[in-house]
Amino acid sequence: MKLFNISTEPIDNQNVIDQVIHHNAGAVSVFIGTVREMTGDKQTKLLEYEAYVPMAEKQLEKIGQEIEEKWPSAKTAITHRIGTLQISDVAVTIAVSTPHRHEAFEACRYAIERIKEIVPIWKKEHYTDGEEWIGNQKGTQSYPSGRPERVEK
Amino acid sequence: MVHILLFASLAQQAGTQKVSISVDKSATVEEIRTMLQTQVGKLAGIEGALVALNEEYVELSDQVKDGDTVAFIPPVSGG
């Protein structure tokens, strides 16, 4: 299994976790993103995820490298699922191991925020009353200056 | 040929994920973006899309050459 993976199959959380456990890890922090039914008064029936797969895997790997630079003993594994997902299905699983707990929490949070900025994955909401491609959830719908903050060439 | 990849709302509007464009000499990403819309029609939101050249983010002024893959990346929504 790859450390940084885009998968069309359901995610096995334990597989992602097992990849970061090693003898000098003292903490593993895990983030699991799942499909939510209600967003405000909109009801989701299902979600469709699409990715630019080879680039998305490269960008996930880049996030892993950024984490290693910020928290040198950290080890990261990320799997993101694409295709059609139902309510409560797991869309993304991130596991980060570090020697101590504090860094594991911080690094895991960092990983999910970066996914939402730089990884070419898109989500189409199928609501009970229509459908739409969702733009950047970090705030703006477009990138007026050409690129979002902290996207490097 | 320059290979163009479209995703999400851009692919939906174009009715395809892949478009090929022949370029005589090298062109900038911005020129490719104009040529693309001459071929498939106006794509709403493409000005706000990031661009990747051979799977790396680039600027509009970067040069594209024959055989390259240019992907237009609308605001992402993974996670």
Tab-separated table of C-alpha atoms in Angstrom:
chain	number	residue	atom	x	y	z
A	1	MET	CA	0.000	0.000	0.000
A	2	LYS	CA	1.176	3.515	-0.792
A	3	LEU	CA	1.763	6.142	1.919
A	4	PHE	CA	0.019	8.763	-0.221
A	5	ASN	CA	-2.868	7.250	-2.032
A	6	ILE	CA	-5.955	8.163	-4.058
A	7	SER	CA	-8.295	5.185	-3.959
A	8	THR	CA	-11.527	4.190	-5.663
A	9	GLU	CA	-12.099	1.571	-2.944
A	10	PRO	CA	-13.479	2.078	0.583
A	11	ILE	CA	-10.709	3.148	2.976
A	12	ASP	CA	-9.492	0.749	5.651
A	13	ASN	CA	-8.474	3.151	8.457
A	14	GLN	CA	-6.287	0.579	10.171
A	15	ASN	CA	-4.194	0.108	7.028
A	16	VAL	CA	-3.436	3.837	6.972
A	17	ILE	CA	-2.543	3.836	10.698
A	18	ASP	CA	-0.311	0.748	10.429
A	19	GLN	CA	1.891	2.526	7.908
A	20	VAL	CA	3.043	5.191	10.386
A	21	ILE	CA	3.599	3.020	13.450
A	22	HIS	CA	7.250	2.303	14.201
A	23	HIS	CA	9.457	1.766	17.262
A	24	ASN	CA	10.211	5.455	17.928
A	25	ALA	CA	6.614	6.611	17.525
A	26	GLY	CA	4.952	7.443	20.838
A	27	ALA	CA	1.764	8.972	19.460
A	28	VAL	CA	-0.409	8.521	16.397
A	29	SER	CA	-2.997	11.155	15.573
A	30	VAL	CA	-5.717	10.187	13.078
A	31	PHE	CA	-8.137	12.404	11.190
A	32	ILE	CA	-11.089	10.799	9.416
A	33	GLY	CA	-13.242	12.916	7.125
A	34	THR	CA	-16.742	11.499	6.568
A	35	VAL	CA	-19.700	12.447	4.384
A	36	ARG	CA	-22.122	14.747	6.229
A	37	GLU	CA	-25.829	14.725	5.498
A	38	MET	CA	-26.889	18.257	6.509
A	39	THR	CA	-25.035	21.452	5.515
A	40	GLY	CA	-27.192	24.286	6.819
A	41	ASP	CA	-30.627	23.438	5.468
A	42	LYS	CA	-29.255	21.529	2.469
A	43	GLN	CA	-29.625	17.757	2.603
A	44	THR	CA	-26.962	15.680	0.874
A	45	LYS	CA	-28.020	12.439	-0.814
A	46	LEU	CA	-24.533	11.438	-1.934
A	47	LEU	CA	-21.165	12.895	-2.923
A	48	GLU	CA	-19.045	12.393	-5.977
A	49	TYR	CA	-15.276	12.976	-5.681
A	50	GLU	CA	-13.039	13.479	-8.680
A	51	ALA	CA	-9.243	13.880	-8.674
A	52	TYR	CA	-6.331	14.571	-10.967
A	53	VAL	CA	-4.926	11.354	-9.586
A	54	PRO	CA	-1.175	11.441	-10.368
A	55	MET	CA	-0.875	15.087	-9.348
A	56	ALA	CA	-3.057	14.616	-6.269
A	57	GLU	CA	-0.797	11.812	-5.033
A	58	LYS	CA	2.254	14.031	-5.633
A	59	GLN	CA	0.659	16.877	-3.681
A	60	LEU	CA	-0.213	14.533	-0.797
A	61	GLU	CA	3.425	13.440	-0.784
A	62	LYS	CA	4.454	17.102	-0.709
A	63	ILE	CA	2.282	17.602	2.391
A	64	GLY	CA	4.107	14.667	3.976
A	65	GLN	CA	7.433	16.352	3.185
A	66	GLU	CA	6.251	19.679	4.612
A	67	ILE	CA	5.249	17.876	7.812
A	68	GLU	CA	8.673	16.234	8.049
A	69	GLU	CA	10.308	19.643	7.694
A	70	LYS	CA	8.139	21.176	10.436
A	71	TRP	CA	8.142	18.161	12.772
A	72	PRO	CA	11.315	16.233	11.866
A	73	SER	CA	10.414	12.879	13.445
A	74	ALA	CA	6.879	12.790	12.047
A	75	LYS	CA	5.716	10.099	9.663
A	76	THR	CA	2.565	10.667	7.594
A	77	ALA	CA	0.185	8.471	5.592
A	78	ILE	CA	-2.877	9.795	3.742
A	79	THR	CA	-5.538	8.023	1.687
A	80	HIS	CA	-8.312	9.963	-0.062
A	81	ARG	CA	-11.197	8.139	-1.680
A	82	ILE	CA	-12.782	9.185	-4.986
A	83	GLY	CA	-15.936	8.093	-6.788
A	84	THR	CA	-19.451	7.995	-5.359
A	85	LEU	CA	-19.730	8.152	-1.557
A	86	GLN	CA	-22.788	7.723	0.644
A	87	ILE	CA	-23.601	9.482	3.923
A	88	SER	CA	-21.068	8.521	6.662
A	89	ASP	CA	-18.633	6.955	4.198
A	90	VAL	CA	-14.976	7.785	4.903
A	91	ALA	CA	-13.637	10.273	2.340
A	92	VAL	CA	-10.164	10.795	3.773
A	93	THR	CA	-7.971	9.221	6.441
A	94	ILE	CA	-4.792	10.865	7.704
A	95	ALA	CA	-2.432	9.270	10.200
A	96	VAL	CA	0.625	11.027	11.623
A	97	SER	CA	3.014	9.475	14.110
A	98	THR	CA	5.506	11.439	16.219
A	99	PRO	CA	7.553	10.674	19.336
A	100	HIS	CA	5.224	12.807	21.520
A	101	ARG	CA	1.501	13.612	21.363
A	102	HIS	CA	1.631	17.384	20.957
A	103	GLU	CA	3.313	17.261	17.540
A	104	ALA	CA	1.029	14.467	16.333
A	105	PHE	CA	-2.105	16.586	16.906
A	106	GLU	CA	-0.567	19.657	15.264
A	107	ALA	CA	0.772	17.818	12.238
A	108	CYS	CA	-2.496	15.989	11.599
A	109	ARG	CA	-4.407	19.287	11.652
A	110	TYR	CA	-1.830	20.762	9.282
A	111	ALA	CA	-2.330	17.885	6.828
A	112	ILE	CA	-6.101	18.276	6.464
A	113	GLU	CA	-5.855	22.071	6.090
A	114	ARG	CA	-3.229	21.673	3.339
A	115	ILE	CA	-5.352	19.073	1.528
A	116	LYS	CA	-8.081	21.688	1.256
A	117	GLU	CA	-5.601	24.173	-0.257
A	118	ILE	CA	-3.331	22.378	-2.707
A	119	VAL	CA	-4.539	18.867	-3.601
A	120	PRO	CA	-6.476	18.620	-6.897
A	121	ILE	CA	-9.585	16.835	-5.642
A	122	TRP	CA	-13.140	18.080	-6.209
A	123	LYS	CA	-16.416	17.223	-4.600
A	124	LYS	CA	-19.817	17.345	-6.271
A	125	GLU	CA	-22.715	17.595	-3.859
A	126	HIS	CA	-25.883	15.771	-4.863
A	127	TYR	CA	-28.525	17.431	-2.718
A	128	THR	CA	-32.140	16.386	-2.461
A	129	ASP	CA	-32.941	19.479	-4.575
A	130	GLY	CA	-30.106	19.629	-7.108
A	131	GLU	CA	-26.352	19.274	-7.530
A	132	GLU	CA	-23.253	21.478	-7.586
A	133	TRP	CA	-19.475	21.313	-7.742
A	134	ILE	CA	-18.112	22.725	-4.510
A	135	GLY	CA	-15.394	25.375	-4.700
A	136	ASN	CA	-12.684	26.171	-2.233
A	137	GLN	CA	-13.956	25.525	1.276
A	138	LYS	CA	-11.220	27.668	2.787
A	139	GLY	CA	-13.277	30.764	1.943
A	140	THR	CA	-12.962	32.297	-1.496
A	141	GLN	CA	-14.537	30.792	-4.601
A	142	SER	CA	-11.692	31.825	-6.867
A	143	TYR	CA	-8.034	32.738	-6.670
A	144	PRO	CA	-7.961	36.413	-7.686
A	145	SER	CA	-4.195	36.693	-7.406
A	146	GLY	CA	-3.578	33.614	-9.508
A	147	ARG	CA	-2.903	31.107	-6.764
A	148	PRO	CA	-4.079	30.494	-3.231
A	149	GLU	CA	-1.793	31.355	-0.392
A	150	ARG	CA	1.121	28.965	0.052
A	151	VAL	CA	0.795	27.118	-3.242
A	152	GLU	CA	4.290	26.934	-4.640
A	153	LYS	CA	5.319	26.322	-8.179
B	1	MET	CA	-0.025	18.704	-29.585
B	2	VAL	CA	-0.623	20.177	-26.156
B	3	HIS	CA	-2.824	17.988	-23.977
B	4	ILE	CA	-5.320	19.866	-21.855
B	5	LEU	CA	-7.078	18.377	-18.831
B	6	LEU	CA	-10.277	19.822	-17.375
B	7	PHE	CA	-11.930	18.951	-14.089
B	8	ALA	CA	-15.125	19.476	-12.098
B	9	SER	CA	-17.247	22.391	-13.361
B	10	LEU	CA	-14.833	23.119	-16.224
B	11	ALA	CA	-15.098	19.550	-17.580
B	12	GLN	CA	-18.849	19.674	-17.154
B	13	GLN	CA	-19.148	22.855	-19.211
B	14	ALA	CA	-16.777	21.628	-21.927
B	15	GLY	CA	-18.506	18.244	-22.053
B	16	THR	CA	-15.103	16.548	-21.926
B	17	GLN	CA	-12.086	16.096	-19.640
B	18	LYS	CA	-9.475	16.041	-22.391
B	19	VAL	CA	-8.814	18.455	-25.231
B	20	SER	CA	-5.830	18.504	-27.598
B	21	ILE	CA	-4.594	21.686	-29.214
B	22	SER	CA	-1.878	21.961	-31.828
B	23	VAL	CA	0.602	24.782	-31.328
B	24	ASP	CA	3.054	25.894	-34.014
B	25	LYS	CA	5.607	27.373	-31.659
B	26	SER	CA	5.658	27.627	-27.906
B	27	ALA	CA	2.815	29.503	-26.235
B	28	THR	CA	2.189	30.816	-22.740
B	29	VAL	CA	-0.285	29.170	-20.390
B	30	GLU	CA	-2.494	32.235	-20.831
B	31	GLU	CA	-2.469	31.837	-24.637
B	32	ILE	CA	-3.343	28.162	-24.283
B	33	ARG	CA	-6.264	29.160	-22.076
B	34	THR	CA	-7.559	31.486	-24.819
B	35	MET	CA	-7.047	28.859	-27.556
B	36	LEU	CA	-8.887	26.284	-25.468
B	37	GLN	CA	-11.947	28.512	-25.204
B	38	THR	CA	-11.867	29.242	-28.933
B	39	GLN	CA	-12.144	25.487	-29.426
B	40	VAL	CA	-14.671	24.442	-26.761
B	41	GLY	CA	-16.455	27.703	-25.953
B	42	LYS	CA	-16.310	30.053	-22.995
B	43	LEU	CA	-15.646	28.277	-19.695
B	44	ALA	CA	-17.048	30.195	-16.733
B	45	GLY	CA	-14.648	30.283	-13.800
B	46	ILE	CA	-11.511	29.317	-15.733
B	47	GLU	CA	-9.871	32.660	-14.831
B	48	GLY	CA	-10.029	31.597	-11.194
B	49	ALA	CA	-8.475	28.194	-11.861
B	50	LEU	CA	-4.881	27.374	-11.042
B	51	VAL	CA	-2.829	25.825	-13.801
B	52	ALA	CA	-0.557	22.797	-13.615
B	53	LEU	CA	2.014	22.082	-16.301
B	54	ASN	CA	3.064	18.414	-16.325
B	55	GLU	CA	1.600	18.002	-12.810
B	56	GLU	CA	3.275	21.021	-11.188
B	57	TYR	CA	1.609	24.358	-10.448
B	58	VAL	CA	2.806	27.157	-12.757
B	59	GLU	CA	2.036	30.821	-13.572
B	60	LEU	CA	0.037	32.129	-16.550
B	61	SER	CA	3.240	33.488	-18.089
B	62	ASP	CA	5.024	30.118	-18.156
B	63	GLN	CA	5.836	28.597	-21.546
B	64	VAL	CA	4.076	25.513	-22.871
B	65	LYS	CA	5.649	23.368	-25.567
B	66	ASP	CA	4.600	20.516	-27.820
B	67	GLY	CA	3.836	17.332	-25.840
B	68	ASP	CA	3.122	19.132	-22.550
B	69	THR	CA	0.064	18.465	-20.405
B	70	VAL	CA	-1.754	21.541	-19.111
B	71	ALA	CA	-4.367	21.012	-16.405
B	72	PHE	CA	-6.834	23.687	-15.314
B	73	ILE	CA	-7.493	23.246	-11.611
B	74	PRO	CA	-10.639	24.975	-10.339
B	75	PRO	CA	-10.742	25.709	-6.593
B	76	VAL	CA	-10.222	22.360	-4.886
B	77	SER	CA	-12.656	20.808	-2.419
B	78	GLY	CA	-11.087	17.623	-1.107
B	79	GLY	CA	-11.161	16.454	2.498
